[in-house]
Tab-separated table of C-alpha atoms in Angstrom:
chain	number	residue	atom	x	y	z
H	1407	MET	CA	-22.539	-4.329	22.219
H	1408	THR	CA	-23.117	-1.159	19.643
H	1409	ASP	CA	-26.891	-0.503	19.366
H	1410	PHE	CA	-27.336	-1.211	15.559
H	1411	ARG	CA	-31.060	0.106	15.746
H	1412	GLN	CA	-30.385	2.890	17.322
H	1413	ILE	CA	-27.663	3.980	14.833
H	1414	GLU	CA	-29.893	2.813	12.011
H	1415	ASN	CA	-32.632	5.139	13.000
H	1416	ASN	CA	-30.501	7.969	13.698
H	1417	LEU	CA	-28.997	7.506	10.271
H	1418	LYS	CA	-32.364	7.554	8.662
H	1419	LYS	CA	-33.268	10.594	10.790
H	1420	GLU	CA	-30.031	12.396	9.577
H	1421	ALA	CA	-30.120	11.525	6.041
H	1422	LYS	CA	-33.746	12.480	5.927
H	1423	ARG	CA	-33.129	15.861	7.547
H	1424	LEU	CA	-30.150	16.355	5.237
H	1425	LEU	CA	-31.511	15.644	1.751
H	1426	GLU	CA	-34.789	17.444	2.895
H	1427	ALA	CA	-32.590	20.679	3.683
H	1428	GLY	CA	-30.849	20.271	0.529
H	1429	GLU	CA	-27.412	20.355	2.157
H	1430	VAL	CA	-26.344	17.241	0.239
H	1431	ALA	CA	-27.012	15.671	-2.935
H	1432	VAL	CA	-26.371	12.294	-1.890
H	1433	VAL	CA	-26.218	9.908	1.468
H	1434	LEU	CA	-23.730	7.322	0.936
H	1435	ALA	CA	-24.775	4.514	3.267
H	1436	TYR	CA	-25.956	0.836	3.718
H	1437	GLY	CA	-29.175	-0.343	2.240
H	1438	ARG	CA	-31.138	-3.624	2.345
H	1439	GLY	CA	-29.415	-6.450	0.595
H	1440	TYR	CA	-31.072	-9.936	-0.511
H	1441	ASP	CA	-30.847	-10.952	3.262
H	1442	GLU	CA	-29.873	-9.366	6.699
H	1443	LYS	CA	-26.243	-10.704	6.543
H	1444	HIS	CA	-25.598	-9.352	2.989
H	1445	PRO	CA	-26.315	-5.384	3.143
H	1446	MET	CA	-25.213	-3.208	0.357
H	1447	PRO	CA	-23.471	0.173	-0.165
H	1448	PHE	CA	-26.603	2.414	-1.182
H	1449	ALA	CA	-26.715	5.823	-1.963
H	1450	ALA	CA	-29.678	7.819	-1.210
H	1451	LYS	CA	-30.704	10.500	-3.490
H	1452	THR	CA	-34.239	11.150	-2.499
H	1453	ILE	CA	-36.250	11.249	0.590
H	1454	ALA	CA	-37.945	8.151	-0.544
H	1455	ASP	CA	-34.802	6.278	-0.674
H	1456	VAL	CA	-33.944	7.037	2.966
H	1457	GLU	CA	-36.446	4.182	4.118
H	1458	SER	CA	-34.231	1.574	2.176
H	1459	LEU	CA	-31.287	2.599	4.847
H	1460	VAL	CA	-29.990	0.242	7.128
H	1461	PHE	CA	-27.198	-0.519	9.613
H	1462	ASN	CA	-26.161	-3.914	11.184
H	1463	GLU	CA	-23.060	-5.517	12.216
H	1464	TYR	CA	-22.854	-6.887	8.678
H	1465	CYS	CA	-22.120	-3.096	7.090
H	1466	ASN	CA	-18.367	-3.306	6.794
H	1467	PHE	CA	-18.448	-1.847	3.473
H	1468	ASN	CA	-15.785	1.322	3.544
H	1469	MET	CA	-18.034	3.943	1.804
H	1470	ALA	CA	-15.173	6.368	1.128
H	1471	SER	CA	-14.426	4.542	-2.211
H	1472	TYR	CA	-17.510	5.901	-3.505
H	1473	LEU	CA	-16.473	9.241	-2.554
H	1474	MET	CA	-14.688	9.771	-6.086
H	1475	ARG	CA	-17.775	8.660	-8.281
H	1476	TYR	CA	-19.453	11.995	-7.931
H	1477	PRO	CA	-18.217	15.253	-9.575
H	1478	TRP	CA	-15.925	17.248	-7.641
H	1479	GLY	CA	-17.810	19.560	-5.732
H	1480	THR	CA	-20.900	17.463	-5.088
H	1481	LYS	CA	-22.165	17.564	-1.491
H	1482	ILE	CA	-21.862	14.462	0.329
H	1483	ALA	CA	-23.108	13.104	3.181
H	1484	ILE	CA	-21.123	9.690	4.017
H	1485	ALA	CA	-21.561	6.973	6.964
H	1486	ALA	CA	-18.138	6.469	8.192
H	1487	LYS	CA	-17.234	3.899	10.495
H	1488	ALA	CA	-13.412	4.206	12.486
H	1489	ALA	CA	-11.326	3.061	9.650
H	1490	ASP	CA	-13.356	4.869	7.024
H	1491	SER	CA	-12.900	7.965	8.593
H	1492	ARG	CA	-9.483	7.448	8.399
H	1493	ALA	CA	-9.908	6.576	4.812
H	1494	ILE	CA	-11.836	10.116	4.344
H	1495	ILE	CA	-8.904	12.061	6.128
H	1496	GLN	CA	-6.489	10.352	3.452
H	1497	LEU	CA	-8.729	11.194	0.746
H	1498	VAL	CA	-8.945	14.815	1.786
H	1499	GLN	CA	-5.156	15.003	2.071
H	1500	GLU	CA	-4.441	13.802	-1.369
H	1501	GLU	CA	-7.124	16.243	-2.599
H	1502	LYS	CA	-9.199	13.682	-4.021
H	1503	VAL	CA	-12.350	15.209	-2.022
H	1504	ARG	CA	-12.721	18.501	-0.132
H	1505	ARG	CA	-13.615	18.231	3.625
H	1506	GLU	CA	-16.134	20.928	2.857
H	1507	ASP	CA	-17.961	19.329	0.299
H	1508	LEU	CA	-18.685	16.213	3.088
H	1509	VAL	CA	-20.862	15.593	5.957
H	1510	ILE	CA	-19.446	12.932	7.706
H	1511	LEU	CA	-21.844	10.843	9.675
H	1512	GLY	CA	-19.646	9.167	12.207
H	1513	ILE	CA	-20.439	5.737	13.515
H	1514	PRO	CA	-18.642	4.039	16.555
H	1515	ALA	CA	-19.072	0.270	16.321
H	1516	TYR	CA	-18.090	-2.529	17.915
H	1517	GLY	CA	-19.126	-5.869	17.079
H	1518	MET	CA	-19.365	-5.584	13.430
H	1519	LYS	CA	-19.153	-9.042	11.940
H	1520	ASN	CA	-17.406	-10.421	8.613
H	1521	GLN	CA	-20.160	-11.618	6.482
H	1522	LYS	CA	-18.114	-15.075	5.394
H	1523	THR	CA	-16.837	-15.988	8.677
H	1524	ASN	CA	-19.326	-14.564	11.163
H	1525	GLU	CA	-15.803	-13.668	13.001
H	1526	VAL	CA	-16.213	-10.366	15.048
H	1527	VAL	CA	-14.050	-7.556	13.513
H	1528	ASP	CA	-12.269	-6.254	16.132
H	1529	SER	CA	-9.493	-3.454	16.898
H	1530	LYS	CA	-6.829	-5.842	15.481
H	1531	THR	CA	-8.747	-5.227	12.053
H	1532	THR	CA	-9.772	-1.382	12.184
H	1533	GLY	CA	-6.459	0.100	13.313
H	1534	GLY	CA	-6.962	-0.163	16.817
H	1535	LEU	CA	-10.116	2.212	17.191
H	1536	TYR	CA	-14.145	1.921	17.507
H	1537	ASN	CA	-14.559	5.485	17.201
H	1538	PRO	CA	-14.678	7.674	14.011
H	1539	VAL	CA	-11.296	9.708	13.788
H	1540	ILE	CA	-13.098	12.664	12.479
H	1541	TYR	CA	-17.249	13.474	11.873
H	1542	ASP	CA	-20.015	15.977	12.024
H	1543	ILE	CA	-22.573	14.274	13.327
H	1544	LEU	CA	-22.100	11.107	15.634
H	1545	LEU	CA	-24.841	8.662	15.017
H	1546	GLY	CA	-24.613	6.364	18.256
H	1547	GLU	CA	-22.682	6.567	21.620
H	1548	GLU	CA	-18.779	6.941	21.726
H	1549	ILE	CA	-17.139	3.643	22.873
H	1550	HIS	CA	-14.901	3.284	25.826
H	1551	GLY	CA	-13.733	0.791	27.742
H	1552	GLN	CA	-13.629	-1.776	25.131
H	1553	LYS	CA	-10.188	-3.748	24.815
H	1554	ILE	CA	-7.946	-2.233	22.300
H	1555	VAL	CA	-5.910	-4.415	20.613
H	1556	SER	CA	-2.611	-3.091	18.804
H	1557	PRO	CA	-3.331	-3.904	15.112
H	1558	TYR	CA	0.265	-4.865	14.290
H	1559	GLU	CA	-0.321	-7.584	17.054
H	1560	VAL	CA	-1.544	-10.365	14.211
H	1561	LEU	CA	1.991	-9.633	12.766
H	1562	ALA	CA	4.129	-11.205	15.179
H	1563	GLU	CA	3.583	-14.771	13.802
H	1564	TYR	CA	4.808	-13.835	10.311
H	1565	GLU	CA	7.622	-11.418	11.304
H	1566	ALA	CA	8.901	-14.487	13.374
H	1567	MET	CA	9.085	-16.685	10.358
H	1568	ASP	CA	12.131	-17.576	8.463
H	1569	LYS	CA	12.231	-15.932	5.184
H	1570	GLU	CA	12.023	-19.074	3.593
H	1571	GLU	CA	8.734	-19.874	5.356
H	1572	ARG	CA	7.387	-16.509	4.662
H	1573	TRP	CA	8.365	-16.872	1.020
H	1574	ALA	CA	6.435	-20.256	0.707
H	1575	PHE	CA	3.348	-18.731	2.425
H	1576	TRP	CA	2.904	-15.536	0.501
H	1577	LYS	CA	3.711	-17.604	-2.780
H	1578	SER	CA	1.217	-20.031	-1.944
H	1579	GLN	CA	-1.172	-17.253	-1.336
H	1580	MET	CA	-0.339	-15.376	-4.100
H	1581	ASP	CA	-0.965	-18.315	-6.310
H	1582	LYS	CA	-4.396	-18.659	-5.350
H	1583	CYS	CA	-4.967	-14.966	-6.551
H	1584	ILE	CA	-7.673	-15.152	-9.701
H	1585	ARG	CA	-6.858	-11.604	-10.478
H	1586	CYS	CA	-10.640	-10.298	-10.241
H	1587	TYR	CA	-9.129	-7.112	-8.744
H	1588	ALA	CA	-12.094	-7.133	-6.222
H	1589	CYS	CA	-9.384	-5.933	-3.598
H	1590	ARG	CA	-8.672	-2.828	-5.815
H	1591	LYS	CA	-12.181	-2.090	-6.353
H	1592	ALA	CA	-12.957	-2.646	-2.625
H	1593	CYS	CA	-9.786	-0.310	-1.977
H	1594	PRO	CA	-10.694	3.429	-1.053
H	1595	MET	CA	-7.216	4.376	-1.764
H	1596	CYS	CA	-6.730	2.465	-5.122
H	1597	TYR	CA	-8.201	5.013	-7.587
H	1598	CYS	CA	-5.647	5.510	-10.321
H	1599	ASP	CA	-6.998	5.465	-13.547
H	1600	PRO	CA	-5.399	3.511	-15.203
H	1601	CYS	CA	-4.244	1.245	-12.816
H	1602	PHE	CA	-0.482	0.226	-13.737
H	1603	ILE	CA	-1.755	-3.384	-14.392
H	1604	ASP	CA	-3.999	-2.315	-16.775
H	1605	GLN	CA	-1.747	-0.516	-18.714
H	1606	ASN	CA	-0.232	-1.731	-21.790
H	1607	LYS	CA	3.140	0.176	-22.640
H	1608	PRO	CA	4.879	-0.886	-20.424
H	1609	ARG	CA	3.347	-3.864	-19.658
H	1610	TRP	CA	4.285	-4.333	-16.020
H	1611	ALA	CA	3.170	-7.975	-15.616
H	1612	ASP	CA	1.262	-10.523	-17.225
H	1613	LYS	CA	-2.457	-10.341	-17.001
H	1614	ALA	CA	-2.992	-14.177	-16.707
H	1615	PRO	CA	-3.604	-15.239	-13.228
H	1616	GLN	CA	-0.302	-17.263	-12.704
H	1617	SER	CA	2.223	-16.746	-10.147
H	1618	PRO	CA	4.711	-14.331	-11.413
H	1619	GLY	CA	2.122	-11.814	-12.768
H	1620	ASN	CA	0.061	-12.293	-9.284
H	1621	MET	CA	3.314	-11.600	-7.526
H	1622	MET	CA	4.263	-8.424	-9.325
H	1623	TYR	CA	0.748	-6.935	-9.168
H	1624	HIS	CA	0.433	-7.615	-5.284
H	1625	LEU	CA	4.058	-6.645	-4.192
H	1626	THR	CA	3.659	-3.233	-6.499
H	1627	ARG	CA	-0.001	-2.692	-4.824
H	1628	PHE	CA	1.282	-3.245	-1.239
H	1629	HIS	CA	3.765	-0.249	-2.497
H	1630	HIS	CA	1.185	2.082	-4.081
H	1631	LEU	CA	-0.278	1.838	-0.627
H	1632	ALA	CA	2.312	2.343	1.583
H	1633	GLY	CA	1.822	4.833	4.189
H	1634	ARG	CA	-1.824	5.418	2.691
H	1635	CYS	CA	-3.325	1.912	3.740
H	1636	ILE	CA	-5.794	3.131	6.772
H	1637	ASP	CA	-6.374	-0.732	7.759
H	1638	CYS	CA	-9.923	-1.233	6.926
H	1639	GLY	CA	-9.474	-4.744	5.672
H	1640	GLU	CA	-11.776	-4.541	2.887
H	1641	CYS	CA	-9.289	-6.097	0.299
H	1642	SER	CA	-9.461	-8.874	2.549
H	1643	ARG	CA	-12.959	-9.494	2.752
H	1644	ALA	CA	-13.632	-8.714	-0.831
H	1645	CYS	CA	-11.227	-11.431	-2.133
H	1646	PRO	CA	-13.063	-14.614	-3.067
H	1647	VAL	CA	-10.119	-16.870	-2.518
H	1648	ASP	CA	-9.031	-15.343	1.090
H	1649	ILE	CA	-5.914	-13.881	0.338
H	1650	PRO	CA	-4.774	-12.454	3.643
H	1651	LEU	CA	-3.695	-9.059	1.956
H	1652	TYR	CA	-4.020	-7.311	5.045
H	1653	LEU	CA	-1.401	-8.932	6.605
H	1654	PHE	CA	1.248	-7.378	4.074
H	1655	HIS	CA	-0.670	-3.842	4.264
H	1656	LYS	CA	-0.555	-3.664	7.946
H	1657	LYS	CA	3.191	-4.786	7.729
H	1658	VAL	CA	4.017	-2.126	5.231
H	1659	ALA	CA	1.953	0.461	7.671
H	1660	LYS	CA	3.621	-0.474	10.353
H	1661	GLU	CA	7.048	-0.108	8.885
H	1662	CYS	CA	6.120	3.617	7.624
H	1663	GLU	CA	4.943	4.353	11.188
H	1664	GLU	CA	8.062	3.488	12.438
H	1665	MET	CA	10.290	4.726	10.090
H	1666	PHE	CA	8.283	8.073	9.445
H	1667	GLY	CA	6.688	8.528	12.533
H	1668	GLN	CA	3.106	8.953	11.170
H	1669	ALA	CA	0.252	6.909	10.536
H	1670	ALA	CA	-2.003	6.990	7.494
H	1671	GLY	CA	-5.452	8.990	7.896
H	1672	MET	CA	-5.146	10.394	11.296
H	1673	LYS	CA	-4.908	14.075	10.781
H	1674	LEU	CA	-6.251	16.470	7.874
H	1675	GLU	CA	-3.112	18.471	7.959
H	1676	ASP	CA	-0.688	15.506	7.493
H	1677	LYS	CA	1.144	14.774	4.042
H	1678	PRO	CA	1.034	11.045	3.211
H	1679	VAL	CA	4.546	9.955	3.908
H	1680	LEU	CA	5.766	8.876	0.577
H	1681	VAL	CA	5.267	12.375	-0.983
H	1682	ASP	CA	6.615	13.996	1.530
H	1683	PHE	CA	10.553	14.007	3.106
H	1684	ARG	CA	12.562	15.378	5.973
H	1685	VAL	CA	15.897	16.404	5.676
H	1686	GLU	CA	16.773	14.574	9.010
H	1687	ASP	CA	15.322	11.184	7.838
H	1688	SER	CA	18.145	8.432	8.677
H	1689	ASP	CA	19.992	6.523	5.985
H	1690	LYS	CA	19.515	3.472	8.800
H	1691	ILE	CA	16.004	2.983	7.224
H	1692	LEU	CA	17.959	1.623	3.600
H	1693	GLU	CA	19.893	-0.725	5.789
X	83	MET	CA	31.402	-23.232	-13.892
X	84	SER	CA	31.324	-20.677	-10.782
X	85	PHE	CA	28.075	-18.388	-10.735
X	86	GLU	CA	28.262	-15.120	-12.381
X	87	PRO	CA	25.204	-13.402	-10.776
X	88	LYS	CA	23.614	-10.478	-13.071
X	89	ILE	CA	23.064	-7.311	-11.338
X	90	LEU	CA	21.046	-4.641	-12.217
X	91	GLY	CA	22.647	-1.183	-11.525
X	92	ILE	CA	20.584	1.924	-11.263
X	93	ALA	CA	22.393	4.810	-11.174
X	94	CYS	CA	21.692	8.999	-11.102
X	95	ASN	CA	22.838	10.719	-13.884
X	96	TRP	CA	24.852	13.631	-11.709
X	97	CYS	CA	26.376	11.605	-9.173
X	98	THR	CA	26.484	7.720	-9.433
X	99	TYR	CA	26.809	7.376	-13.162
X	100	THR	CA	29.359	10.206	-13.563
X	101	GLY	CA	31.229	8.134	-10.325
X	102	ALA	CA	31.033	4.976	-12.503
X	103	ASP	CA	32.679	6.979	-14.849
X	104	LEU	CA	35.491	8.315	-12.955
X	105	ALA	CA	36.051	4.654	-11.361
X	106	GLY	CA	36.669	4.001	-15.409
X	107	THR	CA	39.071	6.712	-16.397
X	108	THR	CA	41.051	6.030	-13.427
X	109	ARG	CA	41.302	2.307	-14.179
X	110	LEU	CA	39.955	1.065	-11.416
X	111	HIS	CA	39.515	-2.938	-11.319
X	112	TYR	CA	35.794	-4.224	-10.494
X	113	PRO	CA	33.733	-6.949	-11.427
X	114	PRO	CA	31.714	-6.720	-14.688
X	115	ASN	CA	28.642	-8.315	-13.267
X	116	VAL	CA	26.708	-4.767	-12.923
X	117	ARG	CA	24.901	-4.054	-16.037
X	118	VAL	CA	23.958	-0.033	-15.128
X	119	VAL	CA	20.645	1.993	-16.150
X	120	ARG	CA	21.306	5.480	-16.247
X	121	VAL	CA	18.259	7.489	-15.055
X	122	MET	CA	17.994	11.305	-14.351
X	123	CYS	CA	17.543	10.954	-10.650
X	124	SER	CA	17.068	8.318	-8.043
X	125	SER	CA	13.598	9.481	-7.287
X	126	ARG	CA	12.814	8.390	-10.933
X	127	ILE	CA	12.943	4.940	-10.016
X	128	ASN	CA	9.523	3.392	-9.815
X	129	PRO	CA	9.936	0.406	-7.459
X	130	SER	CA	8.303	-1.818	-10.171
X	131	PHE	CA	11.298	-1.432	-11.696
X	132	ILE	CA	13.070	-3.467	-9.196
X	133	PHE	CA	10.470	-6.052	-8.726
X	134	ARG	CA	10.596	-6.364	-12.457
X	135	ALA	CA	14.431	-6.703	-12.673
X	136	PHE	CA	13.975	-9.570	-9.857
X	137	GLN	CA	11.314	-11.112	-11.940
X	138	LEU	CA	13.344	-10.876	-15.409
X	139	GLY	CA	16.446	-12.930	-13.597
X	140	ALA	CA	18.514	-10.225	-11.848
X	141	ASP	CA	20.236	-11.684	-8.651
X	142	GLY	CA	20.708	-8.341	-6.936
X	143	VAL	CA	19.946	-4.625	-7.522
X	144	LEU	CA	21.918	-1.736	-6.895
X	145	VAL	CA	20.386	1.777	-6.828
X	146	GLY	CA	22.904	4.680	-6.662
X	147	GLY	CA	22.085	8.190	-5.921
X	148	CYS	CA	23.435	11.583	-4.763
X	149	HIS	CA	24.425	11.773	-1.247
X	150	PRO	CA	20.982	13.336	0.574
X	151	GLY	CA	21.620	17.229	0.212
X	152	ASP	CA	23.265	16.901	-3.078
X	153	CYS	CA	20.650	16.074	-5.188
X	154	HIS	CA	20.831	17.719	-8.936
X	155	TYR	CA	16.955	18.586	-8.375
X	156	ASN	CA	17.678	19.501	-4.691
X	157	THR	CA	14.964	17.244	-3.009
X	158	GLY	CA	14.797	14.002	-5.607
X	159	ASN	CA	17.053	11.760	-3.449
X	160	LEU	CA	15.183	12.608	-0.140
X	161	TYR	CA	11.954	11.412	-1.716
X	162	ALA	CA	13.680	8.174	-2.945
X	163	ARG	CA	14.966	7.543	-0.093
X	164	ARG	CA	11.851	7.071	1.669
X	165	ARG	CA	10.354	5.206	-1.233
X	166	LEU	CA	13.337	2.843	-1.798
X	167	ALA	CA	13.561	2.078	2.238
X	168	VAL	CA	9.474	0.834	1.716
X	169	THR	CA	10.754	-1.110	-1.261
X	170	LYS	CA	13.358	-2.856	0.781
X	171	LYS	CA	10.648	-3.736	3.614
X	172	ILE	CA	8.342	-5.132	1.271
X	173	LEU	CA	10.866	-7.306	-0.648
X	174	GLU	CA	11.967	-8.507	2.919
X	175	PHE	CA	8.331	-9.488	4.199
X	176	ALA	CA	7.782	-11.151	0.867
X	177	GLY	CA	11.082	-13.531	1.730
X	178	LEU	CA	13.559	-12.140	-0.535
X	179	GLU	CA	16.913	-11.983	0.780
X	180	PRO	CA	17.310	-8.636	2.156
X	181	GLY	CA	20.916	-8.534	0.747
X	182	ARG	CA	19.724	-8.512	-2.941
X	183	PHE	CA	18.635	-5.042	-2.938
X	184	ARG	CA	21.294	-2.085	-2.016
X	185	VAL	CA	21.078	1.556	-2.198
X	186	GLU	CA	24.179	3.450	-1.924
X	187	TRP	CA	24.916	7.047	-1.966
X	188	ILE	CA	28.022	7.799	-4.395
X	189	SER	CA	28.944	11.051	-5.578
X	190	ALA	CA	30.394	12.009	-8.911
X	191	SER	CA	33.970	12.218	-7.157
X	192	GLU	CA	33.917	8.948	-5.344
X	193	GLY	CA	34.953	6.534	-7.960
X	194	ASN	CA	36.597	4.495	-5.600
X	195	LYS	CA	33.615	3.963	-3.644
X	196	PHE	CA	31.603	2.881	-6.721
X	197	ALA	CA	34.597	0.311	-7.551
X	198	GLU	CA	34.470	-0.664	-3.696
X	199	VAL	CA	30.508	-1.048	-3.553
X	200	VAL	CA	30.374	-3.080	-6.682
X	201	GLN	CA	33.228	-5.470	-5.585
X	202	GLU	CA	31.725	-5.796	-2.177
X	203	PHE	CA	28.031	-6.478	-3.549
X	204	THR	CA	29.329	-9.021	-6.297
X	205	ALA	CA	30.539	-10.777	-3.627
X	206	GLN	CA	27.798	-10.664	-1.463
X	207	ILE	CA	25.519	-11.761	-3.975
X	208	LYS	CA	27.527	-14.550	-5.317
X	209	GLU	CA	27.413	-15.796	-1.736
X	210	LEU	CA	23.732	-15.866	-1.720
X	211	GLY	CA	23.451	-17.842	-4.838
X	212	PRO	CA	21.300	-17.263	-7.858
X	213	GLN	CA	17.998	-15.382	-7.186
X	214	GLN	CA	15.060	-18.051	-7.732
X	215	LYS	CA	12.301	-16.693	-5.736
X	216	LEU	CA	10.708	-13.839	-8.047
X	217	LYS	CA	12.498	-15.112	-11.090
X	218	ILE	CA	10.290	-16.156	-13.983
X	219	ASP	CA	10.015	-19.584	-15.531
X	220	GLU	CA	10.313	-18.797	-19.102
X	221	LEU	CA	7.722	-20.922	-20.168
X	222	GLN	CA	5.197	-19.162	-17.760
X	223	GLU	CA	5.745	-15.930	-19.485
X	224	LYS	CA	6.431	-14.519	-22.399
X	225	ALA	CA	7.354	-11.001	-21.774
């Protein structure tokens, strides 16, 4: 089990040091919520703020989604778990943030829990990783020897379904959607302004929470995140009606990895797969 | 009455559209079920076009572009190939019949191929029957 107390202390120590030295303007990490189980995303800007930082097993938020709220060039320190660090790499690839502006406080974490269900978030939902892919300062000890489950293992059940069955499944899930856009808000990769669904000309889909508009919104969102989704699972944790959006994102990520041989957010020098091509890509992918 | 499918064809201006033109000028026979929309390049196609077409009642969508390497803009169809491959996988995982969406590379000189592809695709869609899954019930949404 990860020593959350130790990580919290290290986080405070590093945050204090960075803010005191003026190396960063803000530390993006987790703050106290109304109880232990509900920590909140927190931006520490002064040394006094540092005392409010926490880290426990419920700190699931992907802080990378807050990176783009600061003006270009702001020096930011960010707490990043395994999936979050991939999000940061992906954002650097997309030139939304600069690597040199960031101080990444890596958090190797095992035993993170979903606030709603108390389920342990294992490697199935963190892209098969426990350790951050990239970091400047590691706040805990690297995790070795934990059981690694393939992130795509959960898909087998749905891939085996008959297409009618799968359609019925997705339709029933999408019908639940109340179009609160929490998935979009929680997603570190959803930064378009305006989002296609907010456009009026053309109006891509109905804005009322009804089946066809929901389907259009979600299918297009899956497409927009193709080859970019870093599998943090925040969309499904943010969802108030518990749509398993992560399943679809995983499927698209899996197909992209198989077709183009590159997983999202693993290397700084990669290009996102859909803004790249290879002449030797096979026509077979279209079959 | 037999089922006449409604097929949306999206054709690139430089190859497939010209190829379709050639099929016309050489008086080739092919089914009239495909409604062709001309775009400047296959990479102009936003995947939402395809989802939207299905929602607005298309039974099939046929996308035509230049052969890879022959793009008028050099690399457009190479991007399109990756993008449309993902679109196809998404439609498939959502549960739509994979046969309803097809991408073909048809050059300006392949009028024959255009006619053949349309014949083949129309027959295939006829077999699959009307597309009901994504289609919007008219009472539900006034687009």
